[in-house]
Amino acid sequence: MKARRALSEFRNEPLTDFSLPENRKAMQNAIEQVRSELGKEYPLIINGERVWLDKKFASINPANKSQIVGVFSDADSDATNLVERAIESAYEAFKSWQFVDPEERAEYLFRAAEIIRHRKHYFSAWMIFEVGKTWAEADADTAEAIDFLEFYGREMIRWAGPQPLIPSPLPEKNELKYIPLGVGAIIPPWNFPLAIMCGMTVSAVVTGNTTVLKPSPDAPTIAYKFMEVLEEVGLPKGVVNFLAGSGTIVGELLVAHPKIRFISFTGSKAVGLKIYEEAAKTKPGQKWMKRVVAEMGGKDAIIVCEDANLEEAALGIVQSAFGFQGQKCSACSRLIVDEKVHDALLDKILEMTKNLKIGDPTEPETQMSAVINQKAFDKAISMIEKGIEEGGKILTGGKGDNSIGFYVEPTIIGDVKPGSTIEQVEIFAPVLAVIKVKNYDEALEVANDTEYGLTGSVYSTSQEKLERAKREFHVGNLYLNRKCTGALVGVHPFGGFNMSGTDSKAGGREYLLHFMQAKSIAQKI
Ligand code: NAD
């Protein structure tokens, strides 16, 4: 299956304009379609075979917790055996998949992109039900998944081409080839359940590796729908094996297995560090040092200077703090504002926040919905209490209601002190801490004073201040005079510093190198 067409230059998938009646109708139809498919049972997939187990777990709609989205065979119930089988299947598949022409491997991705593009709203609708994304957020997630498929396919073709080397002083022909690593464990989070899960899986696959995908237990249905796409494009059996189960059982067994060559993880700092440590322990029979790509959390800040355009800053802050209920690793959870514009900015932010429409994400007008689960709800509420206890003042929100779904009000806490708990710990909910500072020096100092370094933004009309941010604001993704969320594949390669992870820069030109090793070949002539 060779690439049969001239490839166009990569461009990001456009977002859907839901103000157009035909697009609204198409999304409404997709929502009704998915609604009619809720509650079905799904198996595991090992070597292309469906594996049904007696023990099941359910994925529920966080915005309407009595609604079951999908029921999954639970790999935890026979984990040692199933992990072994899935890894063996991937190991067997690797024997041939590693030698498949890279262009042919890329072609599977391009065809998967076509299918998802064609059924875009169907995939978005699954995310609306399974993780509580609004229409716009779900649409962006699907577009990003398409981008990863199109981008990594092209990137693989680029890396498979001749690589530049210095001419040899010896009579020999030299080349450098990128070859895959082996069998990888793919462990994604639930918050970009299509885009990140898809990007992590296909980057490993297009580079010639085979995988065991363990989706988040909070978003297995969308991952299963993606597995169906891979089957539809004819990806050989065993290249991606699907094990739905918990991180602490199936995830840990995968990470520890001696035949796992690399782990591609995106999730919290605590789990990322645990994986990093476990992966470093060499098991009997293990022939390599495991590679770990770990993209983790953030405590992202937006700095607003005294000379900023406050209208634009307020909009960017509200979008960054409350989009998808603050559940993005890039979400703004700290507003660091110059005291001279503090009150004027807060007035604007509070007005915008109070106008946010919160509710059922299947409704087109909804701008915010529920957080993912009871644990996330409890953490948000306890962090709000902690913020008050440590001297913070609730400016809006502060309450939750979990009677129907896990709803947390968009919450802004003023008078937060640098170094206090809610200024340091990732909350991953719609909770914004406001820190008042005297000047830009102090703003940068506070911004950099966490263990994370993922995204950040500065609003200022002074180019000098923006230049300083370029040098001194220590984050993997810096934004100037714009919101700190919404990284685009290829445009804003994504990944953070320090405890935000290994800075793998997903959607960037070096990303695929994480899943390959270079072989230098010299032949005497
Ligand atoms: P999580 O760490 O709870 O879980 C992530 C994945 O790890 C899940 O599949 C889970 O089942 C699995 N897991 C849990 N414990 C494990 C263990 N002991 N061994 C192996 N696997 C295990 O994170 P989450 O709640 O799914 O996602 C939210 C987190 O992800 C936030 O911290 C967010 O900032 C981060 N995130 C980071 C990025 C990024 O690019 N830096 C992107 C999205 C999300």
XYZ file of C-alpha atoms in Angstrom, residues 184-478:
295
model
C 5.851 0.489 23.235
C 3.261 1.084 25.938
C 0.966 3.985 25.041
C -0.621 5.520 28.143
C -2.697 8.625 27.359
C -4.849 10.872 29.576
C -8.587 11.445 29.207
C -8.580 15.187 28.548
C -7.770 15.115 24.824
C -9.207 11.651 24.425
C -9.001 11.603 20.645
C -6.182 14.002 19.744
C -3.545 13.069 22.319
C -4.436 9.377 22.355
C -4.296 9.271 18.544
C -1.099 11.352 18.302
C 0.722 9.217 20.873
C -0.327 5.989 19.158
C 0.301 6.880 15.528
C 3.649 8.569 16.173
C 4.886 5.264 17.584
C 3.298 3.226 14.805
C 4.360 5.308 11.806
C 7.967 5.110 12.968
C 7.749 1.305 12.743
C 7.048 0.331 16.334
C 4.181 -1.803 17.567
C 2.173 -0.958 20.641
C -0.148 -1.768 23.473
C -2.595 1.096 23.939
C -4.091 1.440 27.408
C -6.625 4.254 27.207
C -7.706 6.255 30.223
C -10.549 4.486 32.077
C -12.406 7.815 31.815
C -12.340 7.822 28.019
C -12.115 4.291 26.619
C -15.010 4.586 24.147
C -13.448 7.248 21.985
C -10.224 5.191 21.970
C -12.179 2.131 20.858
C -13.771 4.168 18.047
C -10.254 5.076 16.966
C -9.254 1.387 17.009
C -12.129 0.758 14.609
C -10.666 3.359 12.242
C -7.274 1.623 12.361
C -8.985 -1.635 11.473
C -10.911 0.048 8.683
C -7.702 1.270 7.039
C -6.329 -2.266 7.274
C -3.533 -1.709 9.785
C -2.012 -5.173 10.293
C -3.124 -7.108 13.362
C -1.024 -6.741 16.482
C 0.429 -3.336 15.543
C -1.916 -1.675 18.031
C -3.367 -3.842 20.800
C -6.091 -2.375 22.980
C -6.284 -3.086 26.727
C -8.913 -1.165 28.696
C -8.032 -1.231 32.376
C -6.685 0.823 35.219
C -3.366 2.588 35.380
C -2.432 1.029 38.682
C -2.906 -2.544 37.447
C -2.631 -2.828 33.648
C -0.572 0.370 33.325
C 1.993 -0.676 35.913
C 2.362 -4.167 34.459
C 2.981 -2.703 31.009
C 5.594 -0.274 32.285
C 7.464 -2.992 34.207
C 7.454 -5.604 31.433
C 10.946 -6.507 30.136
C 9.790 -6.646 26.515
C 8.513 -3.075 26.584
C 11.123 -0.941 24.826
C 9.571 2.472 25.430
C 6.718 4.144 27.269
C 4.837 7.069 25.810
C 2.908 8.680 28.644
C 0.859 11.835 29.011
C -0.787 12.561 32.354
C -0.148 13.839 35.831
C 3.217 14.582 37.393
C 2.779 11.953 40.106
C 2.125 9.133 37.632
C 4.781 10.357 35.197
C 7.438 10.310 37.902
C 6.406 6.850 39.015
C 6.648 5.548 35.454
C 10.041 7.215 34.989
C 11.336 5.485 38.114
C 9.841 2.061 37.341
C 11.092 2.154 33.770
C 14.647 2.631 35.034
C 14.623 -0.753 36.814
C 16.145 -3.406 34.572
C 14.269 -6.722 34.678
C 15.820 -10.158 34.141
C 16.046 -10.809 30.420
C 15.707 -7.157 29.512
C 18.143 -6.096 26.797
C 17.725 -2.324 26.745
C 17.241 0.811 28.749
C 13.597 1.775 28.358
C 12.926 5.117 26.829
C 10.303 7.263 28.543
C 8.444 10.130 26.954
C 6.431 11.712 29.771
C 4.344 14.815 29.215
C 2.931 15.979 32.525
C 1.100 18.763 34.326
C 1.292 22.517 34.539
C 0.585 25.493 36.752
C 0.328 27.912 33.902
C 0.332 31.663 34.426
C -0.811 34.674 32.481
C 0.981 37.916 33.345
C -0.878 41.158 32.732
C 1.308 44.259 32.727
C 0.171 47.787 33.556
C 0.388 48.737 29.864
C -1.688 45.794 28.557
C -4.839 45.970 26.481
C -7.163 44.897 29.308
C -10.108 43.944 27.113
C -8.012 41.475 25.137
C -6.286 40.213 28.267
C -9.586 39.563 30.039
C -10.928 37.563 27.117
C -7.724 35.502 26.816
C -7.732 34.807 30.560
C -11.354 33.667 30.675
C -10.869 31.422 27.652
C -7.617 29.954 29.013
C -8.889 29.449 32.567
C -12.374 28.097 31.897
C -12.269 26.489 28.447
C -13.022 22.767 28.930
C -13.580 23.556 32.609
C -9.894 24.332 33.154
C -8.995 20.727 32.373
C -6.182 21.384 29.925
C -2.541 20.991 30.850
C -2.140 24.413 29.215
C -5.017 26.033 31.147
C -4.355 29.320 32.933
C -4.614 28.630 36.651
C -2.708 31.698 37.834
C -3.364 35.292 36.879
C -0.407 37.466 37.844
C -1.464 41.073 37.506
C 0.202 44.414 38.082
C -1.488 46.140 41.026
C -2.021 49.275 38.933
C -4.506 47.511 36.631
C -5.709 44.811 39.032
C -9.165 46.217 39.764
C -9.946 47.328 36.214
C -8.919 43.934 34.810
C -10.821 41.979 37.444
C -14.017 43.920 36.706
C -13.842 42.805 33.085
C -12.929 39.207 33.909
C -15.702 38.868 36.477
C -18.289 40.207 34.076
C -17.239 37.778 31.328
C -17.104 34.858 33.760
C -20.551 35.525 35.165
C -21.928 35.451 31.617
C -20.536 32.013 30.813
C -23.263 29.546 29.933
C -22.800 26.408 32.006
C -24.706 23.212 31.388
C -25.263 20.162 29.232
C -22.542 20.007 26.559
C -24.886 18.538 23.959
C -26.520 21.999 23.804
C -24.825 24.210 21.216
C -24.769 27.340 23.399
C -23.072 25.664 26.364
C -19.633 27.148 27.067
C -18.711 25.148 30.171
C -19.808 21.816 31.544
C -18.897 19.280 34.223
C -15.462 18.120 35.368
C -14.492 14.563 34.545
C -15.390 12.574 37.659
C -16.143 12.563 41.380
C -12.450 12.608 42.281
C -11.856 15.714 40.154
C -14.946 17.343 41.669
C -13.766 16.600 45.231
C -10.267 17.882 44.487
C -11.613 21.133 43.027
C -13.864 21.772 46.038
C -11.149 20.941 48.561
C -8.651 23.188 46.736
C -11.140 26.061 46.787
C -11.527 25.537 50.554
C -7.769 25.436 50.914
C -7.491 28.694 48.974
C -9.868 30.399 51.392
C -8.127 28.877 54.401
C -4.821 30.320 53.189
C -6.222 33.832 52.920
C -7.756 33.881 49.434
C -11.034 35.646 48.720
C -13.720 34.161 46.464
C -14.505 36.749 43.787
C -16.952 34.540 41.904
C -18.026 30.878 41.980
C -16.659 28.675 44.719
C -19.375 26.053 44.782
C -20.115 22.766 43.099
C -23.175 20.641 42.428
C -22.752 16.941 41.763
C -26.409 15.929 41.857
C -26.674 15.422 38.069
C -23.116 15.726 36.865
C -19.829 16.920 38.338
C -20.389 20.650 37.982
C -17.941 23.115 39.525
C -18.653 26.823 39.152
C -16.007 28.862 37.352
C -14.157 30.145 40.380
C -11.852 33.110 40.784
C -9.937 33.495 44.013
C -8.329 36.867 44.729
C -5.544 37.860 47.139
C -3.694 34.591 46.601
C -0.193 34.631 48.038
C 2.799 33.412 46.017
C 3.884 30.039 47.364
C 0.451 29.133 48.781
C -1.065 25.758 47.932
C -3.456 26.832 45.196
C -0.693 28.898 43.640
C 1.590 25.853 43.403
C -0.501 22.703 42.949
C -2.184 21.731 39.675
C -5.946 21.706 40.332
C -7.155 20.791 36.827
C -10.560 22.395 37.260
C -12.117 25.836 36.626
C -10.292 27.545 39.475
C -8.230 30.672 38.831
C -5.888 32.111 41.464
C -5.221 35.854 41.218
C -1.878 37.150 42.462
C -1.322 40.902 42.672
C 2.256 42.091 42.039
C 4.059 45.431 42.254
C 5.850 45.333 38.921
C 7.045 43.183 36.020
C 10.143 41.946 37.879
C 7.965 40.472 40.575
C 5.503 39.111 37.990
C 8.216 37.092 36.244
C 9.609 35.900 39.542
C 6.199 34.618 40.688
C 5.459 33.107 37.273
C 8.680 31.065 37.295
C 8.417 30.029 40.926
C 6.667 26.671 40.569
C 8.082 23.250 39.776
C 6.311 23.281 36.399
C 7.078 25.058 33.136
C 4.475 24.236 30.538
C 2.643 27.248 29.087
C 2.569 30.924 29.937
C 1.421 34.176 28.484
C 2.237 37.866 28.848
C -0.052 40.741 27.927
C 1.822 44.010 27.361
C 2.113 46.724 24.721
C 5.818 47.091 25.462
C 7.995 45.109 23.049
C 10.802 45.401 25.565
C 8.769 43.544 28.168
C 7.787 40.895 25.648
C 11.435 40.417 24.678
C 12.265 39.958 28.339
C 9.576 37.300 28.611
C 11.159 35.473 25.673
C 14.412 35.305 27.632
C 13.195 34.872 31.200
C 9.748 33.235 31.312
C 10.785 29.579 31.598
C 8.025 27.644 29.852
C 7.941 25.266 26.907
C 5.121 27.171 25.217
C 5.175 30.940 25.599
